[in-house]
PDB file of C-alpha atoms in Angstrom:
ATOM      1  CA  MET A   6       0.396   0.098   0.122  1.00  0.00           C
ATOM      2  CA  LEU A   7       2.926   2.491   0.550  1.00  0.00           C
ATOM      3  CA  ARG A   8       4.454   1.390  -2.460  1.00  0.00           C
ATOM      4  CA  TRP A   9       5.344   4.694  -3.475  1.00  0.00           C
ATOM      5  CA  VAL A  10       7.582   5.867  -0.419  1.00  0.00           C
ATOM      6  CA  ASP A  11      10.274   3.483  -1.772  1.00  0.00           C
ATOM      7  CA  GLN A  12      10.525   4.971  -5.412  1.00  0.00           C
ATOM      8  CA  ALA A  13      13.786   5.300  -6.839  1.00  0.00           C
ATOM      9  CA  ASP A  14      13.554   8.999  -7.400  1.00  0.00           C
ATOM     10  CA  THR A  15      12.744   9.797  -3.744  1.00  0.00           C
ATOM     11  CA  ARG A  16      15.167   7.484  -2.262  1.00  0.00           C
ATOM     12  CA  ALA A  17      17.602   9.050  -0.135  1.00  0.00           C
ATOM     13  CA  HIS A  18      21.541   7.696  -0.516  1.00  0.00           C
ATOM     14  CA  VAL A  19      22.470   7.918   3.400  1.00  0.00           C
ATOM     15  CA  SER A  20      26.318   8.146   2.025  1.00  0.00           C
ATOM     16  CA  ALA A  21      25.655  10.838  -0.394  1.00  0.00           C
ATOM     17  CA  LEU A  22      23.426  12.680   1.850  1.00  0.00           C
ATOM     18  CA  SER A  23      26.199  12.729   4.789  1.00  0.00           C
ATOM     19  CA  LEU A  24      29.080  13.546   2.557  1.00  0.00           C
ATOM     20  CA  THR A  25      26.629  16.424   1.114  1.00  0.00           C
ATOM     21  CA  VAL A  26      25.947  17.669   4.756  1.00  0.00           C
ATOM     22  CA  LYS A  27      29.696  17.573   5.360  1.00  0.00           C
ATOM     23  CA  ALA A  28      30.687  19.407   3.116  1.00  0.00           C
ATOM     24  CA  ALA A  29      27.734  22.098   3.233  1.00  0.00           C
ATOM     25  CA  VAL A  30      28.487  22.806   6.858  1.00  0.00           C
ATOM     26  CA  GLU A  31      32.360  22.451   6.319  1.00  0.00           C
ATOM     27  CA  ARG A  32      31.798  25.383   4.014  1.00  0.00           C
ATOM     28  CA  HIS A  33      29.258  27.599   6.099  1.00  0.00           C
ATOM     29  CA  PRO A  34      30.699  30.997   6.597  1.00  0.00           C
ATOM     30  CA  GLU A  35      29.652  30.476  10.329  1.00  0.00           C
ATOM     31  CA  ALA A  36      31.176  26.986  11.112  1.00  0.00           C
ATOM     32  CA  ARG A  37      34.241  28.625   9.215  1.00  0.00           C
ATOM     33  CA  ILE A  38      34.546  31.740  11.451  1.00  0.00           C
ATOM     34  CA  ALA A  39      34.268  29.118  14.467  1.00  0.00           C
ATOM     35  CA  ALA A  40      37.110  27.023  13.608  1.00  0.00           C
ATOM     36  CA  GLU A  41      39.240  30.147  12.981  1.00  0.00           C
ATOM     37  CA  GLN A  42      38.162  31.261  16.218  1.00  0.00           C
ATOM     38  CA  ARG A  43      39.619  27.762  17.377  1.00  0.00           C
ATOM     39  CA  ALA A  44      42.419  28.318  15.455  1.00  0.00           C
ATOM     40  CA  GLY A  45      43.103  31.649  17.771  1.00  0.00           C
ATOM     41  CA  ALA A  46      42.476  30.072  20.511  1.00  0.00           C
ATOM     42  CA  VAL A  47      45.735  28.130  20.180  1.00  0.00           C
ATOM     43  CA  TYR A  48      47.583  30.534  19.559  1.00  0.00           C
ATOM     44  CA  GLY A  49      46.537  33.153  22.265  1.00  0.00           C
ATOM     45  CA  LEU A  50      47.589  29.485  24.337  1.00  0.00           C
ATOM     46  CA  ARG A  51      51.307  29.613  22.281  1.00  0.00           C
ATOM     47  CA  GLU A  52      51.540  33.078  23.774  1.00  0.00           C
ATOM     48  CA  ALA A  53      50.449  32.659  27.610  1.00  0.00           C
ATOM     49  CA  GLN A  54      53.032  29.967  27.414  1.00  0.00           C
ATOM     50  CA  ALA A  55      55.902  31.679  26.102  1.00  0.00           C
ATOM     51  CA  GLY A  56      55.882  33.718  29.426  1.00  0.00           C
ATOM     52  CA  TRP A  57      58.110  30.720  30.713  1.00  0.00           C
ATOM     53  CA  LEU A  58      60.588  30.919  27.690  1.00  0.00           C
ATOM     54  CA  PRO A  59      63.537  32.683  27.835  1.00  0.00           C
ATOM     55  CA  GLN A  60      63.617  36.123  25.972  1.00  0.00           C
ATOM     56  CA  VAL A  61      67.072  36.936  23.843  1.00  0.00           C
ATOM     57  CA  GLN A  62      67.566  40.435  22.785  1.00  0.00           C
ATOM     58  CA  ALA A  63      70.260  41.517  20.253  1.00  0.00           C
ATOM     59  CA  GLY A  64      71.401  45.003  19.055  1.00  0.00           C
ATOM     60  CA  VAL A  65      73.885  46.329  16.907  1.00  0.00           C
ATOM     61  CA  GLU A  66      74.999  50.141  16.778  1.00  0.00           C
ATOM     62  CA  GLY A  67      77.499  52.050  14.783  1.00  0.00           C
ATOM     63  CA  GLY A  68      77.978  55.571  13.421  1.00  0.00           C
ATOM     64  CA  ARG A  69      80.501  58.462  12.819  1.00  0.00           C
ATOM     65  CA  ARG A  70      80.820  61.476  15.504  1.00  0.00           C
ATOM     66  CA  SER A  71      83.375  63.988  15.065  1.00  0.00           C
ATOM     67  CA  ASN A  72      84.017  67.344  15.922  1.00  0.00           C
ATOM     68  CA  ASP A  73      86.138  70.751  14.815  1.00  0.00           C
ATOM     69  CA  ALA A  74      88.875  72.596  17.013  1.00  0.00           C
ATOM     70  CA  VAL A  75      87.660  74.691  19.517  1.00  0.00           C
ATOM     71  CA  ALA A  76      89.826  77.780  20.793  1.00  0.00           C
ATOM     72  CA  ARG A  77      88.007  79.109  23.840  1.00  0.00           C
ATOM     73  CA  PRO A  78      89.744  82.155  25.543  1.00  0.00           C
ATOM     74  CA  GLY A  79      90.188  80.804  29.156  1.00  0.00           C
ATOM     75  CA  ILE A  80      89.069  77.652  28.533  1.00  0.00           C
ATOM     76  CA  SER A  81      91.217  74.509  27.358  1.00  0.00           C
ATOM     77  CA  ASN A  82      90.905  74.025  23.514  1.00  0.00           C
ATOM     78  CA  VAL A  83      88.762  70.699  22.540  1.00  0.00           C
ATOM     79  CA  PRO A  84      90.791  69.288  20.436  1.00  0.00           C
ATOM     80  CA  ALA A  85      89.184  68.329  17.416  1.00  0.00           C
ATOM     81  CA  TYR A  86      88.063  64.015  16.413  1.00  0.00           C
ATOM     82  CA  ASP A  87      86.850  62.083  14.561  1.00  0.00           C
ATOM     83  CA  ASP A  88      85.044  58.903  15.850  1.00  0.00           C
ATOM     84  CA  ASN A  89      83.241  55.867  14.099  1.00  0.00           C
ATOM     85  CA  SER A  90      82.124  53.508  16.776  1.00  0.00           C
ATOM     86  CA  LYS A  91      80.667  50.693  16.762  1.00  0.00           C
ATOM     87  CA  ALA A  92      78.460  48.489  19.837  1.00  0.00           C
ATOM     88  CA  VAL A  93      77.304  45.094  19.693  1.00  0.00           C
ATOM     89  CA  SER A  94      74.987  44.181  22.894  1.00  0.00           C
ATOM     90  CA  VAL A  95      73.360  40.946  23.686  1.00  0.00           C
ATOM     91  CA  SER A  96      71.154  39.705  26.735  1.00  0.00           C
ATOM     92  CA  ALA A  97      69.001  37.447  28.322  1.00  0.00           C
ATOM     93  CA  ARG A  98      65.695  37.300  30.423  1.00  0.00           C
ATOM     94  CA  GLN A  99      64.194  34.425  32.289  1.00  0.00           C
ATOM     95  CA  LEU A 100      61.484  34.653  34.302  1.00  0.00           C
ATOM     96  CA  VAL A 101      61.952  32.856  37.862  1.00  0.00           C
ATOM     97  CA  TRP A 102      58.833  33.480  39.601  1.00  0.00           C
ATOM     98  CA  ASP A 103      55.986  35.434  39.003  1.00  0.00           C
ATOM     99  CA  PHE A 104      53.708  34.421  42.162  1.00  0.00           C
ATOM    100  CA  GLY A 105      51.434  32.299  39.443  1.00  0.00           C
ATOM    101  CA  ALA A 106      50.160  35.290  36.985  1.00  0.00           C
ATOM    102  CA  VAL A 107      51.624  33.093  34.238  1.00  0.00           C
ATOM    103  CA  ASN A 108      50.188  30.187  35.094  1.00  0.00           C
ATOM    104  CA  HIS A 109      46.894  31.596  35.647  1.00  0.00           C
ATOM    105  CA  GLN A 110      47.274  33.463  32.403  1.00  0.00           C
ATOM    106  CA  ILE A 111      47.713  29.725  30.774  1.00  0.00           C
ATOM    107  CA  ASP A 112      44.756  28.694  33.115  1.00  0.00           C
ATOM    108  CA  SER A 113      42.820  30.895  31.460  1.00  0.00           C
ATOM    109  CA  ARG A 114      43.888  30.758  28.124  1.00  0.00           C
ATOM    110  CA  VAL A 115      43.122  26.720  28.713  1.00  0.00           C
ATOM    111  CA  ALA A 116      39.514  27.604  29.404  1.00  0.00           C
ATOM    112  CA  ALA A 117      38.882  29.945  26.900  1.00  0.00           C
ATOM    113  CA  GLY A 118      40.063  27.548  24.457  1.00  0.00           C
ATOM    114  CA  LEU A 119      37.687  24.607  25.750  1.00  0.00           C
ATOM    115  CA  SER A 120      34.990  26.913  25.614  1.00  0.00           C
ATOM    116  CA  VAL A 121      35.782  28.292  21.803  1.00  0.00           C
ATOM    117  CA  GLN A 122      35.726  24.412  21.169  1.00  0.00           C
ATOM    118  CA  ALA A 123      32.795  23.987  22.616  1.00  0.00           C
ATOM    119  CA  ARG A 124      30.635  26.699  20.906  1.00  0.00           C
ATOM    120  CA  ALA A 125      32.408  25.857  17.396  1.00  0.00           C
ATOM    121  CA  GLN A 126      31.293  22.077  18.489  1.00  0.00           C
ATOM    122  CA  ALA A 127      27.642  23.199  19.025  1.00  0.00           C
ATOM    123  CA  LYS A 128      27.815  25.543  15.631  1.00  0.00           C
ATOM    124  CA  ARG A 129      28.731  22.405  13.512  1.00  0.00           C
ATOM    125  CA  SER A 130      25.533  20.343  15.490  1.00  0.00           C
ATOM    126  CA  GLU A 131      23.255  23.519  14.802  1.00  0.00           C
ATOM    127  CA  LEU A 132      24.483  23.682  11.323  1.00  0.00           C
ATOM    128  CA  THR A 133      23.964  19.987  10.293  1.00  0.00           C
ATOM    129  CA  LEU A 134      20.635  20.004  12.251  1.00  0.00           C
ATOM    130  CA  ARG A 135      19.404  23.049   9.473  1.00  0.00           C
ATOM    131  CA  ALA A 136      20.976  21.238   6.752  1.00  0.00           C
ATOM    132  CA  LEU A 137      19.199  17.870   7.557  1.00  0.00           C
ATOM    133  CA  ASN A 138      15.870  19.844   8.274  1.00  0.00           C
ATOM    134  CA  ALA A 139      16.158  21.395   5.055  1.00  0.00           C
ATOM    135  CA  TRP A 140      16.456  17.698   3.204  1.00  0.00           C
ATOM    136  CA  MET A 141      13.922  16.503   5.658  1.00  0.00           C
ATOM    137  CA  GLU A 142      11.305  19.256   4.108  1.00  0.00           C
ATOM    138  CA  VAL A 143      12.573  18.775   0.386  1.00  0.00           C
ATOM    139  CA  PHE A 144      11.772  15.150   0.735  1.00  0.00           C
ATOM    140  CA  ARG A 145       8.376  15.867   2.273  1.00  0.00           C
ATOM    141  CA  ALA A 146       7.927  17.890  -0.574  1.00  0.00           C
ATOM    142  CA  ARG A 147       8.752  15.259  -2.960  1.00  0.00           C
ATOM    143  CA  GLN A 148       6.658  12.599  -1.168  1.00  0.00           C
ATOM    144  CA  LEU A 149       3.350  14.847  -0.934  1.00  0.00           C
ATOM    145  CA  VAL A 150       4.186  15.637  -5.152  1.00  0.00           C
ATOM    146  CA  ALA A 151       4.381  11.704  -5.075  1.00  0.00           C
ATOM    147  CA  ALA A 152       1.216  11.130  -3.315  1.00  0.00           C
ATOM    148  CA  SER A 153      -0.601  13.924  -5.088  1.00  0.00           C
ATOM    149  CA  ARG A 154       0.106  12.167  -8.579  1.00  0.00           C
ATOM    150  CA  MET A 155      -1.012   9.101  -7.526  1.00  0.00           C
ATOM    151  CA  ASN A 156      -4.318  10.344  -6.274  1.00  0.00           C
ATOM    152  CA  VAL A 157      -4.750  12.446  -9.719  1.00  0.00           C
ATOM    153  CA  LEU A 158      -4.401   9.827 -12.063  1.00  0.00           C
TER     154      LEU A 158
END
């Protein structure tokens, strides 16, 4: 009696449907925004963890200074000179203890990352549900058309 429901043109190919829904969700702008926010949270965590790493600074300086001879009455003469100076500097710093500030910042970034990950998963679930609801509406409309054709003929 319900033979019309299982017709080839209305039958859903489950594997094709799942691939189509997955591709639609991955291409959706909201899902892409959520993925980028997750990547940003990972970089934020790495930035917070960098507080425990040593910091090295290097610098190079060079220049030319010159002065003409100056003769002042009553004051000694300042001789003329020409100076080419060069300087190189290297310094290193290492955080030993900051009363837990870096650790708390790391914990905060971990919690923020978990929050972003949960929001991204919720967004993907919402988009999947919306795509499946749209497919169900199309399927339902096709079934109604098929049923109306059977009743008209």
